[in-house]
Short mmCIF file of C-alpha atoms in Angstrom, two decimals:
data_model
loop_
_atom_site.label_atom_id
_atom_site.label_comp_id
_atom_site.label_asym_id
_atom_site.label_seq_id
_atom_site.Cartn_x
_atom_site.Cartn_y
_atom_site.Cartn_z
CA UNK A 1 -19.14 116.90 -21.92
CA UNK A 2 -17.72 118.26 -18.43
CA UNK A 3 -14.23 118.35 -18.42
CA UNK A 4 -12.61 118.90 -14.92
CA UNK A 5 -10.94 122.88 -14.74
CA UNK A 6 -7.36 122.70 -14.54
CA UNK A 7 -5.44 124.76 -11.53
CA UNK A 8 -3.50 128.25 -12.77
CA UNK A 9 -1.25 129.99 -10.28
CA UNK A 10 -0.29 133.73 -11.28
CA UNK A 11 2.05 135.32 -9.78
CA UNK A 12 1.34 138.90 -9.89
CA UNK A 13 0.78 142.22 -8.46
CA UNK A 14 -0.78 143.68 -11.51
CA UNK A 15 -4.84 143.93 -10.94
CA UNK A 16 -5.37 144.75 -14.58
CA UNK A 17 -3.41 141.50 -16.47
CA UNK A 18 -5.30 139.28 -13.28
CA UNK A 19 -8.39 140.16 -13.78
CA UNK A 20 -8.24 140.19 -18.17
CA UNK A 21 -6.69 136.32 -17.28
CA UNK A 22 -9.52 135.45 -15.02
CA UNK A 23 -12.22 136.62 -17.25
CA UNK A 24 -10.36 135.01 -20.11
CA UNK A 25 -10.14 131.70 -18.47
CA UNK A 26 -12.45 131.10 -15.95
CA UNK A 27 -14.24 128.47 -17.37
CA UNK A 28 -11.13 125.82 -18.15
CA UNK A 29 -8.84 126.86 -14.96
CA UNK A 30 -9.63 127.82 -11.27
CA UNK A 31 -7.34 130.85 -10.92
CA UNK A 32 -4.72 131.58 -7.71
CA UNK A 33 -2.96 134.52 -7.67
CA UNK A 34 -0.13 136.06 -4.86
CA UNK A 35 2.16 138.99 -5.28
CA UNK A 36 5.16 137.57 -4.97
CA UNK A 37 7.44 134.87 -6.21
CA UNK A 38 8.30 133.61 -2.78
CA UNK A 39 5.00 133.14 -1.81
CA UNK A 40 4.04 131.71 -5.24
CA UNK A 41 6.89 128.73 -4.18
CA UNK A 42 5.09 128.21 -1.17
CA UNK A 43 1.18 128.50 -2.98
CA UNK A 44 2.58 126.03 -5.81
CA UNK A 45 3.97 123.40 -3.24
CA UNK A 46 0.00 123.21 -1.70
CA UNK A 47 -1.79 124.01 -4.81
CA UNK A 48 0.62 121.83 -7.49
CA UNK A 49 -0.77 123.80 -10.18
CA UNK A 50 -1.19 122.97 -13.93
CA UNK A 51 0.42 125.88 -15.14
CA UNK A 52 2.69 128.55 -12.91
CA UNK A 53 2.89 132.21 -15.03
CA UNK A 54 5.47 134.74 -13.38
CA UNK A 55 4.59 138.34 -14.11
CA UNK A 56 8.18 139.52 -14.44
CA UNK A 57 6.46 143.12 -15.53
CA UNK A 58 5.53 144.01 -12.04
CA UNK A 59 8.55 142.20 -10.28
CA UNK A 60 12.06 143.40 -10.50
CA UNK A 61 14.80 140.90 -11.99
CA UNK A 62 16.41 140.46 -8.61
CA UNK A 63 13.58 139.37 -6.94
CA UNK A 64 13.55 136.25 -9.71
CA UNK A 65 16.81 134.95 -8.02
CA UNK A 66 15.11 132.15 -6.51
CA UNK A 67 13.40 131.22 -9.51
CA UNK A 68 15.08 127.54 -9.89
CA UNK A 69 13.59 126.18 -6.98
CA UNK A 70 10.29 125.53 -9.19
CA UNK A 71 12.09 123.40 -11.24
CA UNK A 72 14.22 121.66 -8.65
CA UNK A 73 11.29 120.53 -6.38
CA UNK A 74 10.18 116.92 -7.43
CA UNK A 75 5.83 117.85 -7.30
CA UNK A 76 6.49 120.79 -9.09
CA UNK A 77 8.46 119.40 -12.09
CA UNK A 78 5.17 118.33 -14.41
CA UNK A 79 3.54 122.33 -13.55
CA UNK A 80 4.18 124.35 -16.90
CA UNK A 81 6.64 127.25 -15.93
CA UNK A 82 5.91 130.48 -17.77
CA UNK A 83 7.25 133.84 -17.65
CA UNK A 84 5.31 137.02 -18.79
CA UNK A 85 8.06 139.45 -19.40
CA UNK A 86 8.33 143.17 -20.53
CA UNK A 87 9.28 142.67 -24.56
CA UNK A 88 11.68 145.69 -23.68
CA UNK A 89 14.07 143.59 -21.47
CA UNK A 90 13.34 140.54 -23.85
CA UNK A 91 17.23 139.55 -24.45
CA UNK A 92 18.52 139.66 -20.56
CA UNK A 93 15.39 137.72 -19.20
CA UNK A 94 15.91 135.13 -22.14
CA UNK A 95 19.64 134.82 -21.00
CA UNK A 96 18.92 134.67 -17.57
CA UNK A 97 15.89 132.25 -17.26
CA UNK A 98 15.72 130.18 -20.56
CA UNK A 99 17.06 127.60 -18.82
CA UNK A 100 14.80 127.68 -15.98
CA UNK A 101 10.96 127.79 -17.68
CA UNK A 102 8.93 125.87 -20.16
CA UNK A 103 7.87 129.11 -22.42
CA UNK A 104 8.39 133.13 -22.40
CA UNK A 105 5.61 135.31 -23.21
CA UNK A 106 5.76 139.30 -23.62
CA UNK A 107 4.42 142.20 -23.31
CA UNK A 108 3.84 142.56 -27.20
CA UNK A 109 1.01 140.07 -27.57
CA UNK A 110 -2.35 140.78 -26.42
CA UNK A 111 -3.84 138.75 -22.71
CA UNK A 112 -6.42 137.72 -25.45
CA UNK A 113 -3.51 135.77 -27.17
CA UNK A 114 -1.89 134.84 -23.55
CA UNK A 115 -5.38 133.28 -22.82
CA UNK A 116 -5.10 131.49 -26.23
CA UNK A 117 -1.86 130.27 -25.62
CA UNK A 118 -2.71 128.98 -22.13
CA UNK A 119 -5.82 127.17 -23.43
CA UNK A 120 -3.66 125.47 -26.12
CA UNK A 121 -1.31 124.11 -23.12
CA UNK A 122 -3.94 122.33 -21.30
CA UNK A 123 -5.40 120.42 -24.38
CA UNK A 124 -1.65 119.05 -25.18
CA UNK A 125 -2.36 116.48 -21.79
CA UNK A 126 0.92 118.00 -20.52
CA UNK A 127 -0.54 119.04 -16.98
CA UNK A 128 0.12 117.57 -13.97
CA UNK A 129 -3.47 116.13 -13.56
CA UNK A 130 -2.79 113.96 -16.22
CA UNK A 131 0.23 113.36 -15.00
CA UNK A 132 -0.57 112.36 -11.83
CA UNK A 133 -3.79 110.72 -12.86
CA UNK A 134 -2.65 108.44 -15.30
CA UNK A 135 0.76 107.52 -13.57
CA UNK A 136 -1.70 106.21 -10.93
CA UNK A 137 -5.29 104.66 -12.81
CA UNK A 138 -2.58 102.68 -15.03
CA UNK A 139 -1.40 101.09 -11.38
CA UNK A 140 -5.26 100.76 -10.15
CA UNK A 141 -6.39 97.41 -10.90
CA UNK A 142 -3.27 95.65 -10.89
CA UNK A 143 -2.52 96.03 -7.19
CA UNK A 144 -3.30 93.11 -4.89
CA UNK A 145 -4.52 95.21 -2.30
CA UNK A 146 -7.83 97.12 -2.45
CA UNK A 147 -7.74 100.14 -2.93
CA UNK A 148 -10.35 103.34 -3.54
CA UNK A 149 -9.82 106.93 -5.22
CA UNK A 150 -11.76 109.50 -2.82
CA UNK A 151 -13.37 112.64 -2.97
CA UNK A 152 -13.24 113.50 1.03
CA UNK A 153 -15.72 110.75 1.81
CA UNK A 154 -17.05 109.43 -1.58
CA UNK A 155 -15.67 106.64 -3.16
CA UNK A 156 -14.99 107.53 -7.06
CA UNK A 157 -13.73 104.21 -8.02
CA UNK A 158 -12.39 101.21 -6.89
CA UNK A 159 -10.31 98.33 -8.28
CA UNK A 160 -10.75 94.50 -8.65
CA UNK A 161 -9.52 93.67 -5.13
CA UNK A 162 -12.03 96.30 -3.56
CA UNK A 163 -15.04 94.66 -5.15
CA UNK A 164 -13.87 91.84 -4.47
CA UNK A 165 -12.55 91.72 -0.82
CA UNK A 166 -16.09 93.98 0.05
CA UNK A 167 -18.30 92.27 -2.32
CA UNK A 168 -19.53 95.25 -3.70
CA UNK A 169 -19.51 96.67 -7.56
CA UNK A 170 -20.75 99.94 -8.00
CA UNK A 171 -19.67 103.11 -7.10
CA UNK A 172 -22.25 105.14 -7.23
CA UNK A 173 -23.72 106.57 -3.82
CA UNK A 174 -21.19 104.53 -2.19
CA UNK A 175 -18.92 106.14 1.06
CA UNK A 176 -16.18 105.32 3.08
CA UNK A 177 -18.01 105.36 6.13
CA UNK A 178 -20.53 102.68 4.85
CA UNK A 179 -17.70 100.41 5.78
CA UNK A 180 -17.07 102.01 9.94
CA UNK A 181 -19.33 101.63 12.88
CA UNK A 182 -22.18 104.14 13.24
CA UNK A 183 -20.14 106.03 16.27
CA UNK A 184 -16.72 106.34 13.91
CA UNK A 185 -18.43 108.43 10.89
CA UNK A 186 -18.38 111.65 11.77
CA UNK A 187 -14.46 110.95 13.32
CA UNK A 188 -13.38 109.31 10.23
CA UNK A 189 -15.43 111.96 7.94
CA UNK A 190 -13.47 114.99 10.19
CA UNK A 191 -10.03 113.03 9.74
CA UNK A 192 -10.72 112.81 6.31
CA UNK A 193 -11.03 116.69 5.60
CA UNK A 194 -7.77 117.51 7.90
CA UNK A 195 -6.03 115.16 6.46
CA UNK A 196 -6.99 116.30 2.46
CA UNK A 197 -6.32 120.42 4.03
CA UNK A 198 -3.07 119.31 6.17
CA UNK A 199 0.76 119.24 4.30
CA UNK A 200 1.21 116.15 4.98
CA UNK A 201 1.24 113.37 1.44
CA UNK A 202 0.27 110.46 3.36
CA UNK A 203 -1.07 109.02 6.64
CA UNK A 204 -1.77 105.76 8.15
CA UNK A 205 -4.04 104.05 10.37
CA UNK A 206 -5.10 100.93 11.51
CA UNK A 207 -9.14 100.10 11.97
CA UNK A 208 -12.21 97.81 11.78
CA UNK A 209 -13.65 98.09 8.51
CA UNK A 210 -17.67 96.35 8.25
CA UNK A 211 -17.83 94.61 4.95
CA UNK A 212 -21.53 94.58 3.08
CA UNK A 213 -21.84 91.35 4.39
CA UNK A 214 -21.85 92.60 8.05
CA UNK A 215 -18.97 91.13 8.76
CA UNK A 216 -15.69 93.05 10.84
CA UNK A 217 -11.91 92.57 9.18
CA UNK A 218 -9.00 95.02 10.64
CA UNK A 219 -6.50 96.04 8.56
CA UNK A 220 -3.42 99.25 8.36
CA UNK A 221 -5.12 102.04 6.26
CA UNK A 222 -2.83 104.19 4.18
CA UNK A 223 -3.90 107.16 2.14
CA UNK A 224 -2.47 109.29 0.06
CA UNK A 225 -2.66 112.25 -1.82
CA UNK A 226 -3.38 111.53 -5.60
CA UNK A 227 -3.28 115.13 -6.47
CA UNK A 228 -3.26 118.71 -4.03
CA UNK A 229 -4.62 120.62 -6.47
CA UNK A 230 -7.77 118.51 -6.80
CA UNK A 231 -9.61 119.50 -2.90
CA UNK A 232 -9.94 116.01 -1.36
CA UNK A 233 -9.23 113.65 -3.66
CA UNK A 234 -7.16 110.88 -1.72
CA UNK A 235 -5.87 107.46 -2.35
CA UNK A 236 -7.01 104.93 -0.04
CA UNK A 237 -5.06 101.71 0.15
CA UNK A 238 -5.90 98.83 2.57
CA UNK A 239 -3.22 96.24 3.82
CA UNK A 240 -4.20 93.11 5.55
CA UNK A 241 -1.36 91.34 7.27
CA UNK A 242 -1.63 87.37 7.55
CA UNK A 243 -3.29 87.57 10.74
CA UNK A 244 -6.18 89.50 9.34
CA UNK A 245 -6.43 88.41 5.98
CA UNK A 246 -9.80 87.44 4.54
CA UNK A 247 -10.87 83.83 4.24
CA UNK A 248 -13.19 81.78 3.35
CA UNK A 249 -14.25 80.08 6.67
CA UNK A 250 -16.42 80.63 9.28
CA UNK A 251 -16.51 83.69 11.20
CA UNK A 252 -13.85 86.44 11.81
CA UNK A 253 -10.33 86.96 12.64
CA UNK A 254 -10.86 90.39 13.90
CA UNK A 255 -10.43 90.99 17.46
CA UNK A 256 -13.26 93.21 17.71
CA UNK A 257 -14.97 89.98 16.69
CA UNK A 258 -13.56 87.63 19.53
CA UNK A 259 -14.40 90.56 22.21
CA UNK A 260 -17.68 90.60 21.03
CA UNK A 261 -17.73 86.39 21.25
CA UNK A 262 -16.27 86.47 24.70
CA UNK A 263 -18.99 89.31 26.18
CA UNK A 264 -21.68 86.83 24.55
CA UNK A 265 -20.54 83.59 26.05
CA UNK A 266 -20.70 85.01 29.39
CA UNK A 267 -24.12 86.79 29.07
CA UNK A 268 -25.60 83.67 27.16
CA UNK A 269 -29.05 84.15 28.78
CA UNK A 270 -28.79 87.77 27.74
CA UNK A 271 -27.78 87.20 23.81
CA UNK A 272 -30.54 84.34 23.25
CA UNK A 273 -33.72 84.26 24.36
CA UNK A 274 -36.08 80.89 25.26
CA UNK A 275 -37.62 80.75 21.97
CA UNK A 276 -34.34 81.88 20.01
CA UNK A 277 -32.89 78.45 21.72
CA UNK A 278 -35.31 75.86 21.10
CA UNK A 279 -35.47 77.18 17.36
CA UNK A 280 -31.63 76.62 17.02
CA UNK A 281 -32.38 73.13 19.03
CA UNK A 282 -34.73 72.05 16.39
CA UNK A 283 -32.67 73.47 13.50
CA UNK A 284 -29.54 71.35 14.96
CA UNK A 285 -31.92 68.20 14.80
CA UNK A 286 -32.82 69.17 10.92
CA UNK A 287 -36.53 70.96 11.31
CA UNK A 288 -37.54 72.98 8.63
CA UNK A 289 -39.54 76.26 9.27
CA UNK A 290 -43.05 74.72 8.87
CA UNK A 291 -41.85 71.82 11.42
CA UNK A 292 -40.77 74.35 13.62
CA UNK A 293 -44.18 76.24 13.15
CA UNK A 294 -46.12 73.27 14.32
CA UNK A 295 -43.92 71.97 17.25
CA UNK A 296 -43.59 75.16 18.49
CA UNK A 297 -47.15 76.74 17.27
CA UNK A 298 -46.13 79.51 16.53
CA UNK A 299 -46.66 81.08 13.01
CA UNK A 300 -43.45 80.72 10.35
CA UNK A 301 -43.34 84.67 9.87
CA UNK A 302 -42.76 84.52 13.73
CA UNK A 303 -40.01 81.74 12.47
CA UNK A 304 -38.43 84.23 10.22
CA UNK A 305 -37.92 86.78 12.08
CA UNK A 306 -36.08 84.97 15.12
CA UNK A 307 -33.68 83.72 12.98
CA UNK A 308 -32.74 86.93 11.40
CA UNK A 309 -32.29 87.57 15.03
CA UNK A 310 -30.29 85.13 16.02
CA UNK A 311 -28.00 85.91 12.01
CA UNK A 312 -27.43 89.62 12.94
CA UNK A 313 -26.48 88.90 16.63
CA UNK A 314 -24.04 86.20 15.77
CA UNK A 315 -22.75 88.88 13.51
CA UNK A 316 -23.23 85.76 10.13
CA UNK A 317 -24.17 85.31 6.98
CA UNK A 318 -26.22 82.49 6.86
CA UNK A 319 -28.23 80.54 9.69
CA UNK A 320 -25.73 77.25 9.51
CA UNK A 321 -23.21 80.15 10.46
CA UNK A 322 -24.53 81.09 13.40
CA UNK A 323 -25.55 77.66 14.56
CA UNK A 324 -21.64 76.72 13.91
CA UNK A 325 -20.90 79.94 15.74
CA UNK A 326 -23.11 79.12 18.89
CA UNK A 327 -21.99 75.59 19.48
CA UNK A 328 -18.11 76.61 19.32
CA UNK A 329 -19.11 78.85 22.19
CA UNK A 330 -21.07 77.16 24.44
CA UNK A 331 -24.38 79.38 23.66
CA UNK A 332 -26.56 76.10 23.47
CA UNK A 333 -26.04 72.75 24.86
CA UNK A 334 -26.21 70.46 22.29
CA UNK A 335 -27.59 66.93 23.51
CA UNK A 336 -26.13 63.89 20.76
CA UNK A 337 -29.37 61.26 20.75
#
């Protein structure tokens, strides 16, 4: 089974113990290295690494000063802190930064065994992608709002109020920008990668989002980072205030909705053609398709296809929708006999 590679920062200036670590490793971590600890703080803070190892053996103890700020930064708390140390020098490092790591290797063990020992770490579900992981999938389906885990533009999973608010149930294949208008997807797909790249934990937004049914809701869009050291893997939660909250009647809320209502009430000739009117005429009156087809002799394919017109310009569901839709705007004058 594929198991997802955990992240290893080294900090390190010795090409010899990198390379024997990469070799050893490369197929259970993806390996970061810098030369020194102060850009190591700075690497971990993007990266937040499973496990952190500190190559004391090619950095002098003074330059280990600033060594508590791994362990007093909140994201950085769940990494595994490890110092590689020369054995020589093994009692003053161990009185000095004890306190301040999860584990002290040394020189006197082989990097076969430091490999060993690093493997063992990440099978103990002590990382921080657990961590992070867990803390958050045992939230997922719980929450009232929907919500979707993404990987830059895919949509990994989704919880109850998702499937249920999009009516939608697999995952598979499915985007984010299957829910934006044709002209947003490349905007929201660039956002997207900035966003999962940027330093920044969370952003928010508010849009039109295009349900499968074809329908338009707006809602505030908040994402958030589920974990840095996983490239674009973002939490996407969406939060519908009272004006735009979903319902079960006719129509939309959204005011990209009533625009589009208003531009079609004044161009009325333009959104319904001759035919498309006397076929919602003689649906109002209670014609079936074959009544229609021999009032109007025309054939019922013919039939079909205007009202699957007239449904995807009314932006509906259903033909009684649009019908509703058309009267409450004036796009046909109904006559009461």
């Amino acid at each position: 089974m594929k198991t997802e590679k955990k992240h290893l920062l080294i900090i390190s200036s010795q090409k010899n113990l990198i390379a024997d670590l990469k070799e050893g490793l490369s197929l259970q971590f993806i390996v970061h290295t810098v030369n020194s600890l102060h850009s190591g703080y700075s690497t971990a803070l993007k990266l937040l690494p499973d496990i952190i190892l500190i190559d004391q053996t090619s950095l002098n103890l003074k330059s280990l000063k600033n060594l508590g700020n791994f362990r007093s930064t909140h994201f950085l708390k769940k990494s595994h802190l490890i110092i590689y140390g020369e054995a020589l020098e093994r009692s003053l490092i161990e009185e000095r930064f004890n306190d301040l790591v999860d584990q002290i290797f040394y020189t006197s063990i082989s990097t076969n065994c430091l490999c060993d020992e690093l493997l063992e770490l990440v099978t103990k579900d002590r990382t921080l992608t657990n961590y992070w992981k867990d803390a958050f999938l045992g939230l997922f389906n719980i929450m009232e709002n929907p919500v979707v885990l993404l990987q830059q533009e895919n949509i990994i999973a989704m919880n109850d109020a998702f499937r249920h608010s999009f009516k939608v149930q697999q995952t598979e294949g499915l985007k984010l920008t299957d829910f934006v208008h044709c002209e947003n997807k490349i905007k929201v797909k660039t956002s997207l990668r900035n966003f999962s790249r940027g330093k920044h934990m969370q952003a928010n937004t508010k849009t039109s989002l295009r349900l499968s049914n074809g329908k338009i809701r707006e809602a505030k869009i908040s994402f958030s980072k589920l974990d840095r050291m996983i490239d674009g893997q973002l939490i996407m939660m969406i939060h519908y205030s009272e004006k735009f909250k979903l319902s079960d009647q006719v129509g939309s809320t959204s005011d990209l909705v009533e625009k589009c209502f208003e531009e079609n009430s004044i161009h009325t000739t333009f959104n319904f053609s001759k035919r498309e009117k006397e076929i919602i005429m003689l649906l109002c009156k209670g014609y079936k398709t074959k009544d229609i087809s021999e009032t109007l002799f025309i054939s019922p394919k013919t039939i079909e296809k205007h009202r699957a017109n007239i449904i995807k310009r009314t932006n509906s569901e259903t033909i009684l929708e649009s019908i509703i839709y058309a009267i409450n705007h004036d796009l046909i004058n109904v006559k009461v006999t």
